[in-house]
Structures are given as C-alpha cells and as structure tokens.
Coordinates of C-alpha atoms (C1' of nucleotides) in Angstrom, one line a residue:
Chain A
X1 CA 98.9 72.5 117.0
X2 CA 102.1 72.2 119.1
X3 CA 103.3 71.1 116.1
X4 CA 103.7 74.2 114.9
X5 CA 107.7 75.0 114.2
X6 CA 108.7 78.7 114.6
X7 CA 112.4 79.5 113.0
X8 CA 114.9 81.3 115.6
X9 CA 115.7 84.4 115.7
X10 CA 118.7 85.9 113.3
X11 CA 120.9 87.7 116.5
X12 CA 122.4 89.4 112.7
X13 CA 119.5 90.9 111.9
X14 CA 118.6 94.7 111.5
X15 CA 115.1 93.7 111.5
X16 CA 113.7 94.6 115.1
X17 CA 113.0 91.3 117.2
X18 CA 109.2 92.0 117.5
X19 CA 109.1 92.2 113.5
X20 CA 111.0 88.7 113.0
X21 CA 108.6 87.2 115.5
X22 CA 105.7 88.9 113.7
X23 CA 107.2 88.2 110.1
X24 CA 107.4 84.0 111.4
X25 CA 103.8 84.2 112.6
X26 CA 102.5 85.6 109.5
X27 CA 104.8 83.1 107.4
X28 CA 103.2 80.4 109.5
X29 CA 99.7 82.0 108.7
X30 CA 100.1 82.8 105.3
X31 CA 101.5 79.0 104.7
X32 CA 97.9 77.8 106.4
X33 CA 100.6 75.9 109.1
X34 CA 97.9 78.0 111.4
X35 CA 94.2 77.9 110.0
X36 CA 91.7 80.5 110.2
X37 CA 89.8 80.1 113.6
X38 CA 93.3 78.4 115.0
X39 CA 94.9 79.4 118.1
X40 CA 98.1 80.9 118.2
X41 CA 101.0 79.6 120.6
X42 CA 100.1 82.2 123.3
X43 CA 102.2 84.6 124.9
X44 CA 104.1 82.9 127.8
X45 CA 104.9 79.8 124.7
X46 CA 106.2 82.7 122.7
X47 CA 108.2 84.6 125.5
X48 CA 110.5 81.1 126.4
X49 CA 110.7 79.7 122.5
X50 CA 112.2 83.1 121.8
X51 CA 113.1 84.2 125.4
X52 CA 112.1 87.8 124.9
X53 CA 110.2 90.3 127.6
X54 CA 106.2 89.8 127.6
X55 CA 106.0 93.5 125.8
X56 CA 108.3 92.0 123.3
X57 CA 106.1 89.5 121.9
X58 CA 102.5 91.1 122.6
X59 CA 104.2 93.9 120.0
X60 CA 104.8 91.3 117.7
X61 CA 100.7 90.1 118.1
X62 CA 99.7 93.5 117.9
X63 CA 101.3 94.0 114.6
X64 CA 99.7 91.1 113.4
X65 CA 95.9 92.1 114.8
X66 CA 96.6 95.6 113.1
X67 CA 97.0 93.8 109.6
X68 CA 93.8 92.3 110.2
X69 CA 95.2 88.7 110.5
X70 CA 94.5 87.5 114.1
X71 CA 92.3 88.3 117.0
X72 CA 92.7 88.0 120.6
X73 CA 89.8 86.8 123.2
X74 CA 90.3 87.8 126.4
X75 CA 90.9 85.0 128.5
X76 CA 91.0 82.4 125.6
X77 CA 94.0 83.2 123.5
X78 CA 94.9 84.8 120.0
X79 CA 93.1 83.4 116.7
X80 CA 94.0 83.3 113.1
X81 CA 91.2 85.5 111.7
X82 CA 88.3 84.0 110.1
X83 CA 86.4 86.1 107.8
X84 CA 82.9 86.4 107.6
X85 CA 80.6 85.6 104.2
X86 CA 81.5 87.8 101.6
X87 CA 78.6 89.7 99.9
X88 CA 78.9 90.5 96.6
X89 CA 77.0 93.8 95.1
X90 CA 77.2 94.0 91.5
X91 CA 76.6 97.0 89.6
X92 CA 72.9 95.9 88.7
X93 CA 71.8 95.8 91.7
X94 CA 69.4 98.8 91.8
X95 CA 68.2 97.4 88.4
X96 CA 63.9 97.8 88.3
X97 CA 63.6 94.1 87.1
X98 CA 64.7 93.8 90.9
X99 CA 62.7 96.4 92.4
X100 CA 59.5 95.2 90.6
X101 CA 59.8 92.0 92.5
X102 CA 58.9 93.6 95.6
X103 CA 62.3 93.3 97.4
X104 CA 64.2 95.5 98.9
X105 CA 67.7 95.5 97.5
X106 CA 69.5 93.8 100.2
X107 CA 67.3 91.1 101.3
X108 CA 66.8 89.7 97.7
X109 CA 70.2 89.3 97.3
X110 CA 71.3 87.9 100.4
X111 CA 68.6 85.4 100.5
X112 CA 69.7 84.4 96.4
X113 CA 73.0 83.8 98.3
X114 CA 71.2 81.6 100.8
X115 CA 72.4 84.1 103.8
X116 CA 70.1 85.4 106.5
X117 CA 69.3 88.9 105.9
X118 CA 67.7 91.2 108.8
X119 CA 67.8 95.0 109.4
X120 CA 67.3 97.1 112.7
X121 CA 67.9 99.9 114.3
X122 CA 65.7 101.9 111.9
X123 CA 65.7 105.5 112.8
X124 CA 63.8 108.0 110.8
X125 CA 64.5 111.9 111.4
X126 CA 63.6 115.0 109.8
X127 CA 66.6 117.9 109.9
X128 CA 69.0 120.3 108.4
X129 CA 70.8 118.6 105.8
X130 CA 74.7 118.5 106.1
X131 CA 76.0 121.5 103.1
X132 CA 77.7 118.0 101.5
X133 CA 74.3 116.1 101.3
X134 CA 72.2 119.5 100.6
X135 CA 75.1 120.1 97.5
X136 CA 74.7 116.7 96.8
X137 CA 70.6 116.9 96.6
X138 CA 70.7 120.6 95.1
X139 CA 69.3 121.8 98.1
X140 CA 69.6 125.3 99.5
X141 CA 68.3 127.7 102.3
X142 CA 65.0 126.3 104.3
X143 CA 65.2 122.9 102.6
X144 CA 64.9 119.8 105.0
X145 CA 65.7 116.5 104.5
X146 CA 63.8 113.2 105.6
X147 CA 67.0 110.8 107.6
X148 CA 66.6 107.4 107.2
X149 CA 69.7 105.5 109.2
X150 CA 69.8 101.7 109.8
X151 CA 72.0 98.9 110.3
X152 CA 72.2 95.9 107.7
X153 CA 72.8 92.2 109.2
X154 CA 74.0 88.9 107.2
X155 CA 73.2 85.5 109.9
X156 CA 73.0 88.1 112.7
X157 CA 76.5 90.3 112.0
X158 CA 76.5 93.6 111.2
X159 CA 78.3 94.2 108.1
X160 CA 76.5 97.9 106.8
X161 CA 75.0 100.5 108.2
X162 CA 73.2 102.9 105.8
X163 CA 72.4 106.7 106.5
X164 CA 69.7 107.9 103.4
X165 CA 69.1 111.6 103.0
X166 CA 65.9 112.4 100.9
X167 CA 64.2 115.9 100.4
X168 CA 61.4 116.5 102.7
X169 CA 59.2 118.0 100.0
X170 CA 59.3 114.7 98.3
X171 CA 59.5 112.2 101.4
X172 CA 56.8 114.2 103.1
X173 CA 53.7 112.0 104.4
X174 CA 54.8 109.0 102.2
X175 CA 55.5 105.7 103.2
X176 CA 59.4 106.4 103.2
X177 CA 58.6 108.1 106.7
X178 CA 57.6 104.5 108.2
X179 CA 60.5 102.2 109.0
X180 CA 58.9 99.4 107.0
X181 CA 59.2 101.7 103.5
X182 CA 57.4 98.5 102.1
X183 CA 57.9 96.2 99.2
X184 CA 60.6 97.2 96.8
X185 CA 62.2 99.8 99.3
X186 CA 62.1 103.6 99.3
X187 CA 63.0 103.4 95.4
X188 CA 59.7 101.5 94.9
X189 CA 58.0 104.2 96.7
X190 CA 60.3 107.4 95.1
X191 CA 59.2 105.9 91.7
X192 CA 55.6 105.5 92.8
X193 CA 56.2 109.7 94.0
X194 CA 56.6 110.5 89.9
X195 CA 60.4 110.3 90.3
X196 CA 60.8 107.3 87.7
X197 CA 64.7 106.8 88.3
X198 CA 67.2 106.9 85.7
X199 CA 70.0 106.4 87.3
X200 CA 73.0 106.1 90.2
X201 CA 76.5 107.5 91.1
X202 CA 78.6 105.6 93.7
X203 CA 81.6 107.4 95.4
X204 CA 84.0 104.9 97.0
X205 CA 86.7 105.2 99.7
X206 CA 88.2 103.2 101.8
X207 CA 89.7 103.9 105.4
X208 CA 89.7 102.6 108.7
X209 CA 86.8 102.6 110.8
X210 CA 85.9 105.6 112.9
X211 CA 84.8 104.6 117.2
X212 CA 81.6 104.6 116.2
X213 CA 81.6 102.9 113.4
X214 CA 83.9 100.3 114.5
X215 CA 81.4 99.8 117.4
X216 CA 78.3 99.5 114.9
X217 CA 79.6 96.9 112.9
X218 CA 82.1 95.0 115.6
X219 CA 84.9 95.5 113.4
X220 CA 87.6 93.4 114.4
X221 CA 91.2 95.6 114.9
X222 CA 92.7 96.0 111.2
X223 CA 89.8 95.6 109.2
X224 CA 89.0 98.8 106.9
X225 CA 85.9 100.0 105.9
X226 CA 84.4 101.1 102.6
X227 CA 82.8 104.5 102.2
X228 CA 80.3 104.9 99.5
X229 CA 78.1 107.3 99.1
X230 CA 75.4 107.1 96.3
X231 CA 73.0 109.4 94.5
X232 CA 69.9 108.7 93.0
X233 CA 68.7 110.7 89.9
X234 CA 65.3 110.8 88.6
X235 CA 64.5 111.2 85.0
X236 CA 64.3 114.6 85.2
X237 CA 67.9 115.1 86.0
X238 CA 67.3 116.0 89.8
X239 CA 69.2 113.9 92.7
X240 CA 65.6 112.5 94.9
X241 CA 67.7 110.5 97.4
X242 CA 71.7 110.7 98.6
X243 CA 72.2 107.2 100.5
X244 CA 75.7 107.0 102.5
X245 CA 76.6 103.9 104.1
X246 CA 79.8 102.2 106.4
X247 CA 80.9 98.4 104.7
X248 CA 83.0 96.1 106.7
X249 CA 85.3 95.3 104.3
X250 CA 86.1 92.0 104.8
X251 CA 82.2 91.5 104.1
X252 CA 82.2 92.8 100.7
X253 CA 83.3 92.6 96.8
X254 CA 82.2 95.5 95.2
X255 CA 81.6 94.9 91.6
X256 CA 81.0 97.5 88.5
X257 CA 80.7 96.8 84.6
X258 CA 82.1 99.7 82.6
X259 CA 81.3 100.6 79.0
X260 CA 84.0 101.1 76.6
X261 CA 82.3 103.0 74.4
Chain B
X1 CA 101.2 124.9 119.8
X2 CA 102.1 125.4 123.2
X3 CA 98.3 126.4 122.6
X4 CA 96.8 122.9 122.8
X5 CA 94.9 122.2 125.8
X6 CA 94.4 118.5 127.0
X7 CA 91.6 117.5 129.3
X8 CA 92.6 115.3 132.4
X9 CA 92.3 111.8 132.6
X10 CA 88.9 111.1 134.7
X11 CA 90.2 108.6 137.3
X12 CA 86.5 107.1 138.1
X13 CA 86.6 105.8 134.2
X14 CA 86.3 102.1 133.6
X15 CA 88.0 103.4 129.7
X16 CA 91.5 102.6 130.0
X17 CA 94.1 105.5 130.5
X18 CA 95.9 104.9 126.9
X19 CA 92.4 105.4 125.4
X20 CA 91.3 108.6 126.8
X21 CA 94.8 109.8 125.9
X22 CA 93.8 108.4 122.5
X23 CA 90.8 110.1 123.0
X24 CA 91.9 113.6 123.8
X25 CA 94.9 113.4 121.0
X26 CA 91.9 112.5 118.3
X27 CA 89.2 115.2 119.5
X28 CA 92.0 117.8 119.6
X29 CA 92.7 116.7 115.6
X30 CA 88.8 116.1 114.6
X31 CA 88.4 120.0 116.2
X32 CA 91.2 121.2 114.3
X33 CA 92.8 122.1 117.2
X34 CA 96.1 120.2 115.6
X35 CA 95.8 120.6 112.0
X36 CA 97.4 118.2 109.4
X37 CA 101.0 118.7 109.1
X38 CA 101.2 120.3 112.8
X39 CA 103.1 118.2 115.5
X40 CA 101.4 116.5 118.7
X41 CA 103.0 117.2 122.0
X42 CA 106.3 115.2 122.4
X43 CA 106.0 111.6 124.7
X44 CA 107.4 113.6 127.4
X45 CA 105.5 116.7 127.3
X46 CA 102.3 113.7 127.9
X47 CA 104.4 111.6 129.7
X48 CA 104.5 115.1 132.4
X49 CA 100.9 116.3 131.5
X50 CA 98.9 113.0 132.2
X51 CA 101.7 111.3 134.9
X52 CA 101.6 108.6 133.1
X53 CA 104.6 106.0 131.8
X54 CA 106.0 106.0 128.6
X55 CA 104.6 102.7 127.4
X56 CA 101.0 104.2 128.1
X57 CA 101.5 107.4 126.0
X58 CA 103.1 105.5 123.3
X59 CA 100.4 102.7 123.5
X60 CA 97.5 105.9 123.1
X61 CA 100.1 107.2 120.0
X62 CA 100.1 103.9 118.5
X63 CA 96.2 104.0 118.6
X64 CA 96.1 107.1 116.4
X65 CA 98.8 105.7 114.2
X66 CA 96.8 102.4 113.4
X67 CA 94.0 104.9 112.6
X68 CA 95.7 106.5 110.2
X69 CA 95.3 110.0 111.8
X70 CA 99.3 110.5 112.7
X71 CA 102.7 109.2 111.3
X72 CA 105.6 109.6 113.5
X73 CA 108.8 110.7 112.4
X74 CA 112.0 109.1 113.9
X75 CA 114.0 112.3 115.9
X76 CA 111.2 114.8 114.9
X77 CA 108.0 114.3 116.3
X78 CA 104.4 113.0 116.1
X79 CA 102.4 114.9 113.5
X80 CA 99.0 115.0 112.0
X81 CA 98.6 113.4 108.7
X82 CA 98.3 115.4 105.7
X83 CA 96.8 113.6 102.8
X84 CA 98.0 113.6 99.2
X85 CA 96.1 114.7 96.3
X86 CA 93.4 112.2 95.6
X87 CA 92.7 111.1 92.4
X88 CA 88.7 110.5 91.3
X89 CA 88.2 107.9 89.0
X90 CA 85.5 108.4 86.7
X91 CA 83.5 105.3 85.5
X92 CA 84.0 106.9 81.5
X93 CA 87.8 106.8 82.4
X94 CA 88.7 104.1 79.7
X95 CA 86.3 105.3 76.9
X96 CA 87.1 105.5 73.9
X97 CA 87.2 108.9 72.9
X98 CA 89.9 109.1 75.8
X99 CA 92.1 106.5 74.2
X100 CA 91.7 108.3 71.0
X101 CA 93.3 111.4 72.0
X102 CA 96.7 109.3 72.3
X103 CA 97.1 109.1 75.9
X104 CA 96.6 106.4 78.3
X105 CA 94.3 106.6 80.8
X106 CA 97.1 107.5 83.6
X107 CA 98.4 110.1 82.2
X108 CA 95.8 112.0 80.4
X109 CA 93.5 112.1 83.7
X110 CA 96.5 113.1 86.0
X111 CA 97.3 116.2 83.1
X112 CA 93.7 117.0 83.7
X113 CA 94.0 117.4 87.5
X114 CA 97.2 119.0 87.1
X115 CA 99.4 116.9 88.8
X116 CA 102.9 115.5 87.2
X117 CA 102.3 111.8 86.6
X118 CA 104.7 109.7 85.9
X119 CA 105.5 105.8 85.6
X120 CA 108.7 103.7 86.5
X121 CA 109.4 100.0 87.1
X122 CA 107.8 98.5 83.9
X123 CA 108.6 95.0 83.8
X124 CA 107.7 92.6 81.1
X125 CA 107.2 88.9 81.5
X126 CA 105.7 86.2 79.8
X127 CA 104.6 83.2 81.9
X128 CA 102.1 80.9 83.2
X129 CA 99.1 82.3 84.7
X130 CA 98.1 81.9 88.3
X131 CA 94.7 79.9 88.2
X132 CA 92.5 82.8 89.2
X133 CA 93.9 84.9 86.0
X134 CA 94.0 82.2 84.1
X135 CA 90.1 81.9 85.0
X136 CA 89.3 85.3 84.8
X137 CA 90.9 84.9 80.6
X138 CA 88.5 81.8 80.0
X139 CA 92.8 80.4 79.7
X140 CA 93.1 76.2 79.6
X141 CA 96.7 74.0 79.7
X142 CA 99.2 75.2 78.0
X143 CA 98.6 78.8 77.3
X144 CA 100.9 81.3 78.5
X145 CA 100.3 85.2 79.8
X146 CA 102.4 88.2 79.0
X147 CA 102.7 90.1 82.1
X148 CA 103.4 94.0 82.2
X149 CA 104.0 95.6 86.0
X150 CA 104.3 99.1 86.7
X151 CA 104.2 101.5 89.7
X152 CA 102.2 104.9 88.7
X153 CA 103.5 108.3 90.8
X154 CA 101.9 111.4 91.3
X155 CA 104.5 114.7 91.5
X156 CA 107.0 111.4 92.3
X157 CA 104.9 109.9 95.3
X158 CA 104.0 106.3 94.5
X159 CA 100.2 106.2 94.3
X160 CA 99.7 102.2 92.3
X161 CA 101.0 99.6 91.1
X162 CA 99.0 97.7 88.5
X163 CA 99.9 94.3 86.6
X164 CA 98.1 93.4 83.7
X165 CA 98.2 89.8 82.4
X166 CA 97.4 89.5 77.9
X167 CA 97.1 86.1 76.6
X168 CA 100.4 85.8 75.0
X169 CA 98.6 84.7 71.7
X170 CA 97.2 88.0 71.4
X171 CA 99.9 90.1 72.8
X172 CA 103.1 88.1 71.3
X173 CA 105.0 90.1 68.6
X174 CA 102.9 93.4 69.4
X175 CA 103.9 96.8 70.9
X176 CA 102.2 95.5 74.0
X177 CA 105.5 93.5 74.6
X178 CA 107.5 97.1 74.7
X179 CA 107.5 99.0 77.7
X180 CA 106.1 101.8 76.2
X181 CA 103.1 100.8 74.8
X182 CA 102.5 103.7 72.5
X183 CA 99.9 106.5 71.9
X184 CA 96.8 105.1 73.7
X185 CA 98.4 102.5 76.5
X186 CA 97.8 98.7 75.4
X187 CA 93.8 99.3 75.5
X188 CA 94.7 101.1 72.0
X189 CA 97.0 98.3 70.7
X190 CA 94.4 95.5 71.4
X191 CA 91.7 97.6 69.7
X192 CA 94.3 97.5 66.8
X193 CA 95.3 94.1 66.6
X194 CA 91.2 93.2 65.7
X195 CA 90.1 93.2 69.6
X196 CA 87.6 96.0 69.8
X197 CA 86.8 96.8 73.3
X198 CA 83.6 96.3 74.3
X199 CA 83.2 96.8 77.9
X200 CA 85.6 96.3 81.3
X201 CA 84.5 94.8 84.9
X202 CA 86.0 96.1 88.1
X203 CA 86.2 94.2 91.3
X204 CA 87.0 96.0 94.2
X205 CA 88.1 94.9 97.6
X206 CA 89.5 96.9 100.7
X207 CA 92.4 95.4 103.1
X208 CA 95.5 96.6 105.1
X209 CA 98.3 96.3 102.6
X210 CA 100.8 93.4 102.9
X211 CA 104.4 94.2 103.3
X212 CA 105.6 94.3 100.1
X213 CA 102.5 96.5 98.9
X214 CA 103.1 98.7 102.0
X215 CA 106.7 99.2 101.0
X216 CA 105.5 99.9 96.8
X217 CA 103.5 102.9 97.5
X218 CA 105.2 104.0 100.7
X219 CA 102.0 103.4 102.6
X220 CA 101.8 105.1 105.7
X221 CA 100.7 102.9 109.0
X222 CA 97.2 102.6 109.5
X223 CA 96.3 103.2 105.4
X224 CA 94.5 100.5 103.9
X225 CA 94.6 99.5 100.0
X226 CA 92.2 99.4 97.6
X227 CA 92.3 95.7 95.7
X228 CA 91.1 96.2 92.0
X229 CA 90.7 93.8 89.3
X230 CA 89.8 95.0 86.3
X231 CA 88.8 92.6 82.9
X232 CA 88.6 93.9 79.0
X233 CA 86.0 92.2 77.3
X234 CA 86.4 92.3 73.1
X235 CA 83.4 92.7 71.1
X236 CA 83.3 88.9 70.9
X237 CA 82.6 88.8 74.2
X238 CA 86.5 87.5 74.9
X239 CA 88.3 88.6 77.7
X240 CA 91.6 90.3 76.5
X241 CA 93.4 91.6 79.9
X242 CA 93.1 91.6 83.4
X243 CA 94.4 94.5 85.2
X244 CA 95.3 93.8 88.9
X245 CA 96.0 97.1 90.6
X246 CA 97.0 98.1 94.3
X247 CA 96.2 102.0 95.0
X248 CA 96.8 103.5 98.2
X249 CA 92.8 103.9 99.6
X250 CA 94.1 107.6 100.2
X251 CA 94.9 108.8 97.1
X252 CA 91.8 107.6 95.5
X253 CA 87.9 108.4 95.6
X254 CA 86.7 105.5 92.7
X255 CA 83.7 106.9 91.1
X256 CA 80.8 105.1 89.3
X257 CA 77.8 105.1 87.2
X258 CA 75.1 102.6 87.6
X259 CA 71.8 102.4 85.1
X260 CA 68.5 102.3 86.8
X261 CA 66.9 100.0 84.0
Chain C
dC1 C1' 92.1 77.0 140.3
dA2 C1' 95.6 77.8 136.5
dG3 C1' 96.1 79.9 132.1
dT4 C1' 95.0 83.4 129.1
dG5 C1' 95.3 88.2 127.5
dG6 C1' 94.8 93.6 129.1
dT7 C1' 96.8 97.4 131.4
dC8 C1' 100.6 99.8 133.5
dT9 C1' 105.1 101.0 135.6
dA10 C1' 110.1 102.5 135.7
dG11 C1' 113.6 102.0 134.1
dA12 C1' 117.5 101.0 129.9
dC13 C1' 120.0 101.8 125.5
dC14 C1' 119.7 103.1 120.7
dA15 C1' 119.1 105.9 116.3
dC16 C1' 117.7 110.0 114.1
dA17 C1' 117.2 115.2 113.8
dT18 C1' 118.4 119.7 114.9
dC19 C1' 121.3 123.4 116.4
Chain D
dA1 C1' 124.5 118.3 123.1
dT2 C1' 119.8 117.9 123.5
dG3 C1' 115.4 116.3 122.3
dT4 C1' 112.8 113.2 119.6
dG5 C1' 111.0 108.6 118.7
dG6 C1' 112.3 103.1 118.4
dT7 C1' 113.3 99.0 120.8
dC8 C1' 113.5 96.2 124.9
dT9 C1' 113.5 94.4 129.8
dA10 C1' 111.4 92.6 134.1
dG11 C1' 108.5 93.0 136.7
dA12 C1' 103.2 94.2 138.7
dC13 C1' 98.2 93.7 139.1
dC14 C1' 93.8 92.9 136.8
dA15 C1' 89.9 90.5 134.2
dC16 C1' 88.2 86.9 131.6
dT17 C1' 87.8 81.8 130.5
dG18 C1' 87.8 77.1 131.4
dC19 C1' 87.9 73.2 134.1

DNA sequence: CAGTGGTCTAGACCACATC
DNA sequence: ATGTGGTCTAGACCACTGC
C-alpha cells in the first residue's frame, strides 16, 4: 500500500490543484493500483507528497466520495468503495408461475441468488391517498387507501424500501391489512379478492437520495437512487394496487424485455 | 427575494452548523419559498445572517449542490435548479409500426412531445469488441463490430449519448455504415437486410456520471446518469446490436410494461 | 496515546458578471 | 468598480479508532 505512486503536480496546469489530486486518486482507483475496501494514503500523507493546505486535499476526497468512489470512517481513514451484491429484477418477476409458488416476490429471488433476504419495519396505515397515487388508482372524493410501507434487506443491508397504496374498498378486512400478507404476497391475496391480474407499468427515475431516504437505506455519499413506481392492473382494466419504492442503486440492475412487434 | 426568511442556527444542536444551513436553504426550496430558477442569498448575505465563516456557508452550499437542488454560477449567484423537459420512454417505443412511419425512434418521439430534437457527433468505426459486447453478440475470435456513436439534443441541450455496436458481417456494405442511416434508424435497415426484429432487452443501471460523460451531456453537479444497455434479438433468436446509451437521469422518466402471466 | 477524519475560523487572491 | 462565486492557506479544536 505505500507502494502506491501518485504523479506531481503540473505547476502549468489550469486544472485547479484539488482536481489534479482528485483526477490521480481516481486514475490510481480506476487502474485497481487501490482495490475496493483499500485505504487511501490519508490526509496528513497527501498534504506533504503534494505540500498543499489540509482544506486542499480533503476537497480533492470529497470530490471523490461525491462520485461514489470512496468512503471515509471516522477515525479509520478513507476507503475505495466496495459495493454491495447486486440484485437483479428482471421484467418477469411478478410472473404467476412465481406467485403460485407461494413466495413473495423478493425473497424467492434473493434466496435463488443464494442471498439472505429479510423485511421489517412493516407499517400498515389507512389514509387519504396523495392526488398522484389517487390519479394513479382512479380514485376520487371519500376514497381511502390501505398503506403498506416497509423496508427490504439483502444479508442484513437495506437496499429497498417499498411504500404500497391499495384501495380500501378492496384491501378492507383482508389479509393485506396484516404485516405477514401471507404466501405469495399481497398479489396472491389481490388475485384471491377477484382481481385476477393482467398486468404492470413501472415508472423509473433516478436521483439522488432525499435525508430520509439516504438514512433508510445507509446510502453511502454519491450513490443515487432509483425511483420506480408501479401499477398493478387487474383484468378488468382497473389499477387494484400502486407500489412506490426507493433502490440503492449500487444494489440493483434493472432488467426489461421489450417486444418488437 | 429580500422576502426569504431563515431560521437561526439552534446552538444546543449536536447537527453541525453547515447542515442546518443546508437544512434551512433545502426547506426554503422544498416550500417553494425559492422556486427553481430564483437565486439563494449571496455567501455574504449568510455569511452576515448566520455569523458564520465562509468555508461553513460554502460547505452547507456544496451540500445542496451534490444534491442536485442548486447549481452555482461563477459571478452570478446560487440558484435553484430548474429541470429540463423530461422525456418518457414508452416500453412500445421501438415497435414496429413506429419504424414504419420512417422515423427513428429519437426523432419521431421528440416531434410527438414537441421539442426540436436533433443529433450531432455521429462517428463510425469498425473494430474489435470489448468482451462484454462481444458477449452480449454471442461474438468469438476474430469477428469485428461496426460502431456508430452519437450525442441526441433536445431544443440543442445534450440529453444522450448512445453507441451501438453491429457485427460487421451484418452491417458491412449496408446504409448502417452511413451516418444517416435512413428512413427508420438502423432498426429499419437490419429488418431489411433479412434480420427481422423480434424483441430488445434493456438493462438499466443508475450512477454519478464519470467525467467524460459529465462533460457529454453537460451534467449538472449532483445529477446522476442512467446506464442502459439495450440488445436486438432477430427472429432467429440472434442478437443483431447492442445499444449502450448514457442519458442524463433528469431528462428521463423510463417507462415499462410487464405481463402478469 | 498517536493517528485518523470532522468541523470551523479568518483571512488571501483570483475570475467572472454586471453596470 | 462592485459583487459574485472559485481556489487556497494555515492554523484551531473536536471525536472516533486502534494500540
């Protein structure tokens, strides 16, 4: 690790100083000189290889922690990030085949990827729906909605958390009022209601992480999130459920199959 | 402006005094009490109102900025961040009846949403695939890609770049090697050289864009990318193209279908 | 304890925008 | 010329980690 060779800095440059330290560091990373989970030469080895103030080079780190490449521990030093297992959510997940087995969608597919899968923070609310989720479900006026919120974990990390909105009239003393919604999920139990499902839209976006929901899933600085916000549609045409969850990013692929036809 | 009223900083607070400031800049813009477009105070109008240094009210500006919720402007000022016009891509966005009407996908869409789309740096290459393409193209040894890059703008603000790798012994001697492509994009001219599409995948991924990306689509601090990777599958179950695109996560919503079967 | 990063101060000089 | 943000210095004290 003191092996690590940083150039010198070009006095010629236009380039800010912070950025040429930054730009060697992230050479050095993106070269794998410095491994994910290595330590970084720390602040006092940076300030007298480049002899630069302390601000000087902590702006150069924090440029790097912004792009998601390193993370500092208090106390401990500055890491090359390591990323967590990736999940990968192909566009047949919600297929029935799955369902039918009994699982939820999320723990059969982390366990086929031989992950630990666990869920808390289950909170179940009934309330005004938002005028986007109440659009969304074709609601309007007195309608409630049953809230469904929890928090998705892969080996103990939080990596979703998942916010469903579902009419009251059809959520009303079912099982998806219990936190355990039982086997297959709450679109076991919709089906089971007469809402036979046809199928899903997914709206994706992608930003960076509000507080909270940096806070939720202990979101390293840098790391964006996805936003995707799903519909479910029975065969009847009508929207029965409209699910809106927070991904760390780093923990998922998203995946889709589109027809050409 | 002058209208903006900041709390003071609560000096019992473990939260560190750049944080609240970050705190009371970002409630102030989630109220609409700064709307996008509108400028924050200056550094030294804080700099008076809290008592603070410089370094601390730059450090709570730099918080917003890595958010994404400001950009600052050299000489001007701080101001909110007004977004561009977002483009919703449709999961039917490459059927056929679109490629039929003569237009490819880009362009036809962006008409529809009545924006002026336009396309510049088109660069054509042939070369050796990188393994993950060559992968991706079921490609062995000696076989060769033809590489097309190009940079997609909406009214003249750089929104992606895409570059789409065509196993040369398909694409060699075809319109595909032209920069324009013709009526229909190079979907159209694979259909017509015997290589009826049957259906694309998409993978998406979300990240802080790298330099060069940041530089493309004249990202904004604090505005992650979307990573896609789309592959055209033949009839014959051949994959024809990969499509590796960079969008700016803020002009986009990505849109899909999924079947419940 | 020594070494690490976290917060903060009080200045300096520079480059850009506006009038 | 003035006000804005951009870069940089040279300190200070604090909190966390590890031995």
């Amino acid at each position: 690790m003191s092996e690590l060779r940083l150039p010198e800095l070009d006095p010629t440059s236009d380039r800010p100083v912070f950025k040429q330290i930054a730009d060697h560091l992230r050479a050095a990373i993106d070269r794998k000189d410095l491994s994910p989970g290595e330590r970084l030469p720390s602040e006092s080895q940076l300030i007298s290889h480049y002899d630069v103030a302390r601000m000087t080079v902590r702006h150069a780190l924090q440029i790097l922690q912004s792009e998601g490449l390193t993370v500092a521990e208090h106390g401990k030093g500055v890491f090359v990030r390591s990323r967590p297992p990736v999940r990968r959510l192909a566009s047949d997940r919600f297929a029935r085949h799955h369902r039918e087995e009994g699982k939820a969608a999320f723990i059969a597919e982390a366990e086929g990827a031989g992950v630990k899968p666990s869920v808390d923070s289950i909170e179940i609310t009934e309330s005004e729906p938002s005028p986007d989720v109440a659009a969304k479900l074709n609601l309007s006026g007195e309608d409630r909605v049953v809230v469904r919120a929890r928090r998705y974990l892969l080996n103990g990390h939080p990596v979703e958390t998942a916010t469903s909105y579902i009419p009251a009239s059809i959520a009303k003393e079912s099982q998806i009022m219990e936190p355990n919604s039982g086997p297959g999920g709450i679109y076991a139990r919709l089906e089971e209601l007469g809402h036979r499902l046809d199928h899903f839209t997914e709206e994706i976006r992608a930003r960076m992480p509000l507080r909270d929901e940096s806070r939720a899933l202990k979101l390293a600085p840098g790391v964006p999130v996805f936003h995707l916000v799903r519909t479910a549609y029975d065969q009847a045409g009508r929207p029965v459920e409209v699910c809106d969850t927070i991904m760390s990013s780093d923990a998922y692929v998203l995946s889709y199959e589109l027809p050409a036809r």
